[in-house]
XYZ file of C-alpha atoms in Angstrom:
427
model
C -0.102 0.067 0.100
C 1.381 3.391 -1.041
C 1.194 5.845 2.279
C 0.481 9.359 2.285
C 3.858 11.281 2.611
C 4.494 15.180 3.208
C 1.060 15.741 4.502
C 0.673 19.481 4.881
C -2.005 19.334 7.914
C -4.413 16.530 9.485
C -7.605 18.436 10.440
C -10.662 17.145 11.474
C -12.990 14.904 13.917
C -13.267 11.095 13.971
C -14.410 8.221 16.650
C -12.355 5.502 16.837
C -13.599 1.971 17.142
C -14.377 0.330 19.930
C -11.973 -0.598 22.657
C -10.557 -4.066 22.082
C -9.648 -5.476 25.604
C -13.286 -4.552 26.632
C -14.966 -5.679 23.503
C -13.433 -9.241 24.641
C -14.276 -9.591 27.844
C -17.791 -8.101 27.317
C -18.401 -11.166 24.800
C -16.884 -13.462 27.285
C -18.456 -12.640 30.348
C -21.958 -12.062 28.449
C -21.025 -15.794 27.516
C -20.950 -16.926 31.186
C -23.858 -15.163 32.630
C -27.723 -16.068 32.964
C -29.402 -13.656 30.535
C -28.972 -11.191 27.741
C -26.188 -9.305 27.247
C -26.427 -6.665 24.501
C -22.897 -4.566 23.415
C -23.137 -1.472 21.408
C -19.958 0.265 19.978
C -18.486 -3.306 19.389
C -14.704 -3.981 17.958
C -15.496 -5.824 14.569
C -11.845 -6.435 14.137
C -10.418 -9.710 13.593
C -8.907 -10.504 16.831
C -12.597 -9.770 18.552
C -14.039 -11.710 15.899
C -11.868 -14.762 16.937
C -13.321 -14.142 20.372
C -17.232 -14.546 18.949
C -16.102 -17.503 16.810
C -14.654 -19.230 19.688
C -17.721 -18.895 22.030
C -20.268 -19.968 19.017
C -18.024 -23.198 19.133
C -18.909 -23.246 22.864
C -22.155 -23.647 22.148
C -23.181 -20.004 23.133
C -25.753 -18.068 20.940
C -24.131 -14.732 19.503
C -25.634 -12.421 17.138
C -23.741 -9.734 15.771
C -24.814 -6.974 13.289
C -21.949 -4.355 12.558
C -20.888 -2.706 15.891
C -23.782 -4.401 17.871
C -23.345 -7.649 19.256
C -25.892 -9.208 21.111
C -25.016 -12.665 23.583
C -27.506 -15.127 25.160
C -25.366 -15.918 28.126
C -25.172 -19.943 28.818
C -25.524 -19.532 32.444
C -23.578 -21.878 34.984
C -22.808 -24.991 33.764
C -23.728 -23.783 30.411
C -20.639 -24.195 27.970
C -20.285 -27.145 25.935
C -17.610 -29.170 24.908
C -16.730 -27.940 21.561
C -16.469 -30.437 18.508
C -13.987 -28.200 16.876
C -10.529 -26.814 17.749
C -10.842 -23.402 18.991
C -8.921 -21.033 16.725
C -7.901 -17.951 18.670
C -6.291 -16.430 15.340
C -4.091 -13.802 15.980
C -5.255 -12.811 19.366
C -3.398 -13.332 22.533
C -6.108 -11.927 24.768
C -8.308 -14.406 23.592
C -5.909 -17.450 24.085
C -4.752 -16.350 27.784
C -8.428 -15.345 28.873
C -10.340 -18.568 27.260
C -8.058 -20.345 28.975
C -9.213 -19.395 32.274
C -12.557 -20.074 31.582
C -11.668 -23.434 29.981
C -9.894 -24.227 33.315
C -13.188 -23.824 35.204
C -15.255 -26.223 32.421
C -15.958 -29.860 32.977
C -14.623 -30.851 29.448
C -12.193 -31.266 27.146
C -10.824 -28.525 24.487
C -7.956 -27.893 22.087
C -6.621 -24.202 21.310
C -4.631 -23.026 18.611
C -3.862 -19.746 16.893
C -1.736 -18.399 13.868
C 1.961 -18.031 13.213
C 2.197 -15.312 15.677
C 0.482 -16.979 18.719
C 2.387 -20.153 18.104
C 5.555 -17.862 19.355
C 3.868 -16.191 22.220
C 4.408 -17.524 25.799
C 1.147 -19.222 27.461
C 3.058 -20.889 29.977
C 2.598 -17.503 32.394
C -0.858 -18.436 32.193
C -0.731 -22.267 31.838
C 1.610 -22.509 35.432
C -1.041 -21.055 37.499
C -4.157 -22.417 35.966
C -2.290 -25.789 36.528
C -1.766 -24.681 39.985
C -5.503 -24.456 39.937
C -6.044 -28.118 38.894
C -6.532 -27.793 35.459
C -5.164 -30.526 32.924
C -2.977 -28.562 30.177
C -0.748 -29.967 27.781
C 0.766 -28.558 24.824
C 4.277 -27.950 23.000
C 7.043 -27.602 25.161
C 5.057 -28.593 28.001
C 2.270 -26.466 27.267
C 4.159 -22.847 26.936
C 2.996 -22.939 23.237
C -0.169 -23.453 21.309
C -1.600 -26.001 20.553
C -2.711 -26.413 23.562
C -5.171 -29.448 25.303
C -7.122 -28.613 28.283
C -9.178 -30.425 30.571
C -11.082 -28.409 33.505
C -13.428 -28.429 36.477
C -13.117 -28.771 39.953
C -10.605 -25.944 40.298
C -9.266 -24.966 43.776
C -8.704 -21.569 44.636
C -5.244 -19.868 44.056
C -3.278 -16.782 45.584
C -0.782 -16.174 43.140
C 2.378 -13.609 42.664
C 2.450 -12.611 39.182
C 6.297 -11.684 37.940
C 5.018 -9.287 35.555
C 2.028 -6.817 35.413
C 0.023 -8.413 32.886
C -3.772 -7.817 32.520
C -3.894 -11.012 30.301
C -2.159 -13.066 33.089
C -4.324 -11.570 35.601
C -7.901 -11.663 34.216
C -7.363 -15.407 33.131
C -6.634 -16.269 36.887
C -9.236 -14.272 37.915
C -11.576 -15.739 35.619
C -10.590 -19.830 36.732
C -11.181 -17.988 40.117
C -15.266 -17.185 39.446
C -15.566 -21.320 39.063
C -13.338 -22.214 42.263
C -14.363 -22.811 45.340
C -12.950 -20.208 47.611
C -10.877 -17.089 47.398
C -8.398 -16.433 44.302
C -6.091 -13.344 44.430
C -3.394 -11.860 41.938
C -0.691 -9.580 42.749
C 1.189 -7.969 40.379
C 4.217 -5.613 40.675
C 2.665 -3.024 39.040
C -0.858 -2.152 38.354
C -2.162 -3.479 34.898
C -5.423 -2.670 33.127
C -8.536 -3.224 34.610
C -11.217 -3.652 32.244
C -11.959 -7.041 34.115
C -12.149 -6.077 37.182
C -14.638 -3.332 36.158
C -16.724 -5.495 33.952
C -17.174 -8.134 36.518
C -19.072 -5.922 38.787
C -21.351 -4.172 36.030
C -22.448 -8.201 35.579
C -23.150 -8.335 39.333
C -20.240 -10.224 40.284
C -17.843 -8.845 43.067
C -14.399 -8.120 43.147
C -11.951 -6.847 45.804
C -9.221 -4.680 45.219
C -6.399 -4.054 47.471
C -3.592 -2.233 46.490
C -1.769 -4.274 43.743
C -3.722 -7.364 44.583
C -7.281 -8.204 42.889
C -9.426 -11.128 44.331
C -12.381 -13.028 43.435
C -14.504 -15.427 45.596
C -15.790 -17.880 44.021
C -17.943 -19.525 42.403
C -19.968 -16.564 41.398
C -23.032 -16.145 39.213
C -23.071 -13.543 36.385
C -26.159 -11.345 35.070
C -26.610 -10.014 31.294
C -26.319 -6.416 31.112
C -25.823 -3.615 28.526
C -22.727 -2.379 27.632
C -21.259 0.320 25.665
C -17.998 0.053 24.455
C -15.552 3.534 25.002
C -13.261 4.277 21.808
C -9.867 2.383 22.151
C -7.449 4.681 23.593
C -4.865 2.425 21.938
C -6.339 3.236 18.613
C -6.502 7.011 19.448
C -2.935 6.861 20.160
C -2.003 7.051 16.747
C -3.907 10.286 15.741
C -2.811 11.808 18.933
C 0.581 11.290 17.740
C -0.115 12.018 14.488
C -2.291 15.582 15.295
C 1.326 16.351 17.855
C 3.792 15.812 15.051
C 2.293 16.997 11.333
C 2.098 20.670 10.665
C -0.465 22.900 10.757
C -3.002 19.971 12.570
C -5.832 19.902 15.052
C -7.522 16.632 15.275
C -10.760 15.626 17.727
C -11.081 12.164 18.817
C -14.896 11.476 20.068
C -15.641 9.039 22.957
C -12.635 7.811 23.789
C -12.081 5.564 26.580
C -10.295 7.425 29.552
C -9.727 4.492 32.072
C -6.613 5.698 34.159
C -4.966 2.128 33.765
C -4.971 2.910 30.174
C -4.055 6.823 29.814
C -0.027 6.652 30.035
C -0.010 7.937 26.102
C -2.072 11.366 27.572
C 0.669 11.294 30.603
C 3.447 10.845 28.096
C 2.230 13.291 25.477
C 1.643 15.956 28.403
C 4.955 15.552 29.970
C 6.648 16.164 26.359
C 4.583 19.207 26.053
C 1.974 18.624 23.328
C -1.195 21.148 23.061
C -3.769 18.331 24.439
C -7.160 18.983 25.912
C -9.865 16.712 27.420
C -13.549 17.714 27.493
C -16.765 16.102 27.884
C -15.569 13.751 30.803
C -18.591 11.472 31.871
C -18.954 7.637 32.749
C -20.543 4.994 30.404
C -21.568 1.918 32.862
C -18.124 1.585 34.648
C -15.470 3.158 32.088
C -14.748 6.864 31.788
C -14.969 8.554 28.572
C -14.181 11.588 26.951
C -13.429 13.816 23.780
C -9.533 14.754 23.329
C -8.372 17.419 21.249
C -4.929 17.543 20.110
C -2.762 20.386 17.926
C 0.589 20.582 16.446
C 2.887 20.864 19.259
C 6.488 21.498 20.105
C 8.038 18.599 21.971
C 10.779 17.708 24.466
C 12.235 14.362 25.286
C 11.481 12.483 28.569
C 12.618 9.149 30.494
C 9.431 6.451 30.494
C 9.548 3.362 32.614
C 8.483 1.907 36.166
C 4.874 1.508 36.609
C 4.016 3.387 33.891
C 4.874 0.973 31.152
C 1.546 -1.254 31.701
C -0.598 1.764 31.233
C 1.262 2.537 27.645
C 2.422 -0.998 26.629
C 0.649 -1.262 23.640
C 1.250 2.629 22.603
C 5.237 2.080 22.724
C 5.389 1.804 19.067
C 3.522 5.106 18.049
C 5.561 6.772 21.467
C 8.654 5.800 19.752
C 7.925 7.888 16.607
C 6.690 10.506 18.950
C 10.130 10.593 20.343
C 11.549 11.250 16.870
C 9.937 14.591 17.021
C 11.405 15.656 20.395
C 13.711 17.813 21.028
C 16.360 15.439 22.909
C 17.032 11.938 23.575
C 13.926 9.929 24.946
C 14.656 6.674 26.858
C 12.004 3.872 27.194
C 12.814 1.292 29.163
C 11.591 -1.738 31.636
C 9.495 -2.509 28.581
C 10.929 -5.905 28.027
C 7.544 -7.413 27.783
C 7.360 -5.624 24.115
C 9.603 -8.505 23.094
C 6.727 -11.435 23.193
C 3.778 -9.345 21.408
C 2.966 -10.000 18.026
C 6.195 -9.298 17.140
C 9.510 -8.650 19.181
C 8.020 -4.985 18.906
C 11.577 -3.509 20.237
C 13.578 -4.841 17.573
C 10.729 -4.132 14.826
C 9.974 -0.817 15.937
C 13.979 0.238 15.796
C 14.171 -1.908 12.613
C 11.481 0.097 10.647
C 11.993 3.586 11.918
C 15.701 3.393 10.881
C 14.491 2.879 7.499
C 13.275 6.379 7.604
C 16.434 8.038 8.908
C 15.062 7.871 12.546
C 18.112 8.136 15.297
C 17.014 4.830 17.312
C 18.692 2.093 18.905
C 17.558 -0.894 21.071
C 18.271 -1.832 24.519
C 18.122 -4.536 26.570
C 14.250 -3.314 27.979
C 13.615 -0.787 25.527
C 14.924 2.011 23.129
C 16.824 5.369 23.013
C 15.397 7.677 20.570
C 17.091 10.939 19.876
C 15.258 13.834 18.014
C 14.439 16.117 16.565
C 15.029 14.265 13.722
C 13.449 14.825 9.737
C 12.149 11.554 8.522
C 13.193 10.525 4.596
C 11.633 8.258 2.287
C 13.100 7.864 -1.269
C 10.823 4.790 -2.336
C 11.461 3.090 0.929
C 9.513 -0.038 1.837
C 8.415 -0.503 5.035
C 6.781 -3.575 6.632
C 4.187 -4.294 9.273
C 5.530 -7.720 10.173
C 2.088 -8.454 10.480
C 1.650 -6.464 13.687
C -1.499 -4.061 13.314
C 0.059 -1.628 15.654
C 3.592 -1.470 13.788
C 1.492 -1.118 10.785
C -0.691 2.247 11.949
C 2.816 3.806 13.400
C 4.652 3.440 9.982
C 1.376 4.997 8.408
C 1.479 8.071 10.581
C 5.522 8.166 10.360
C 5.004 8.621 6.530
C 2.639 11.454 6.956
C 5.786 13.411 8.123
C 8.284 11.767 5.961
C 9.999 13.375 2.235
C 9.590 11.178 -0.574
C 7.202 7.848 -1.020
C 6.877 5.087 1.248
C 5.293 1.713 0.499
C 3.860 -0.698 3.628
C 4.080 -4.161 3.096
C 1.220 -6.499 4.794
C -1.071 -3.105 5.510
C -3.963 -5.704 6.225
C -2.657 -6.255 9.584
C -4.343 -3.106 10.651
C -7.480 -4.662 10.410
C -6.959 -6.948 13.684
C -7.806 -3.863 15.786
C -8.633 -0.959 13.543
C -10.340 -2.045 9.974
C -11.344 1.651 8.810
C -7.842 3.259 10.106
C -6.677 4.202 6.647
C -10.131 5.556 5.415
C -10.044 7.804 8.962
C -6.344 8.934 7.921
C -7.524 10.005 4.647
C -10.436 11.663 6.099
C -8.139 13.985 8.034
C -5.874 15.065 4.954
């Protein structure tokens, strides 16, 4: 795909698609609940559609019409042993959270994914689920897909996670909904809390004490209505575009402002970006607002520690942002990037260097020196099949001189099917 380059301005208003993390969880908890769940502003991206497909194979009646999804909950004991393999596609969230739910089911299931999923570590989830009593086997001792799981009769678990991961935490908490007793997860830093908020929305109980989250099982959930806010991880690409493309002003409507996800706004503010948030309100349990960003003069910052879990998915676009900030930006404590859809440290550095960025990889992050003009003389960049890398490179092309072609642009559909159309609407 030929990308727009040397863009003179980006101006307008858009509404980014529904939050991917919330869309996944809404389908999953809706499937477990008794009664009907209606999901509005659902993200119909490839990852979330994989979640729907898996739960249909588990016997759940799910109807999707664009961004509206109706789930007829199976209720306690209502999931059925699947006749077919559960294929999670490219979705790590589907894989890990589904394992937590399957751990509590008295039947056998097999789980596979695409080539990318086959490289992503599942041991961080299968280990604690085995401690709870699930029988799990798979490649390299159950650390990689394909995986086979037979669940049921779970023991509660007090687990100290070595990583701050919402997927690990959520998998264990979802299993805990089926265990007889209190299951808890302690993290080194606070990770995104959509699961905790949503369990409460479905009538369940969750206790949060500092960095420890617990559920007392078994619990019975009730179907509900959910509005999915705009995904701040998707909004991040336009927030950065608005800050670095000349003469720009972009307003993003109805963006989720969950404090465990707003690290990108903190970084933009620390860098000196001209950014404003208006019309803040709550939709069910999640805060939502409108964000406006304008072309800005930026300064370098250091990003690490407990900020990393709040912006882990935004680091590729933050790296691009840093190329346009005065000084040296350091991103550290982000080794989790190595086990995403790609090794995002290596991939971001490789692709931005093609465009002339002064960037280098470190063991747990990157160093980016700015402000650096980007150039492209017939350059071909590659998403490597990673949706966030593809969108980052499209924004990078906007400030590049010359021509840029993006290979494997279709990867963007995983989380933002209309991304390129929305970008063109701002030109």
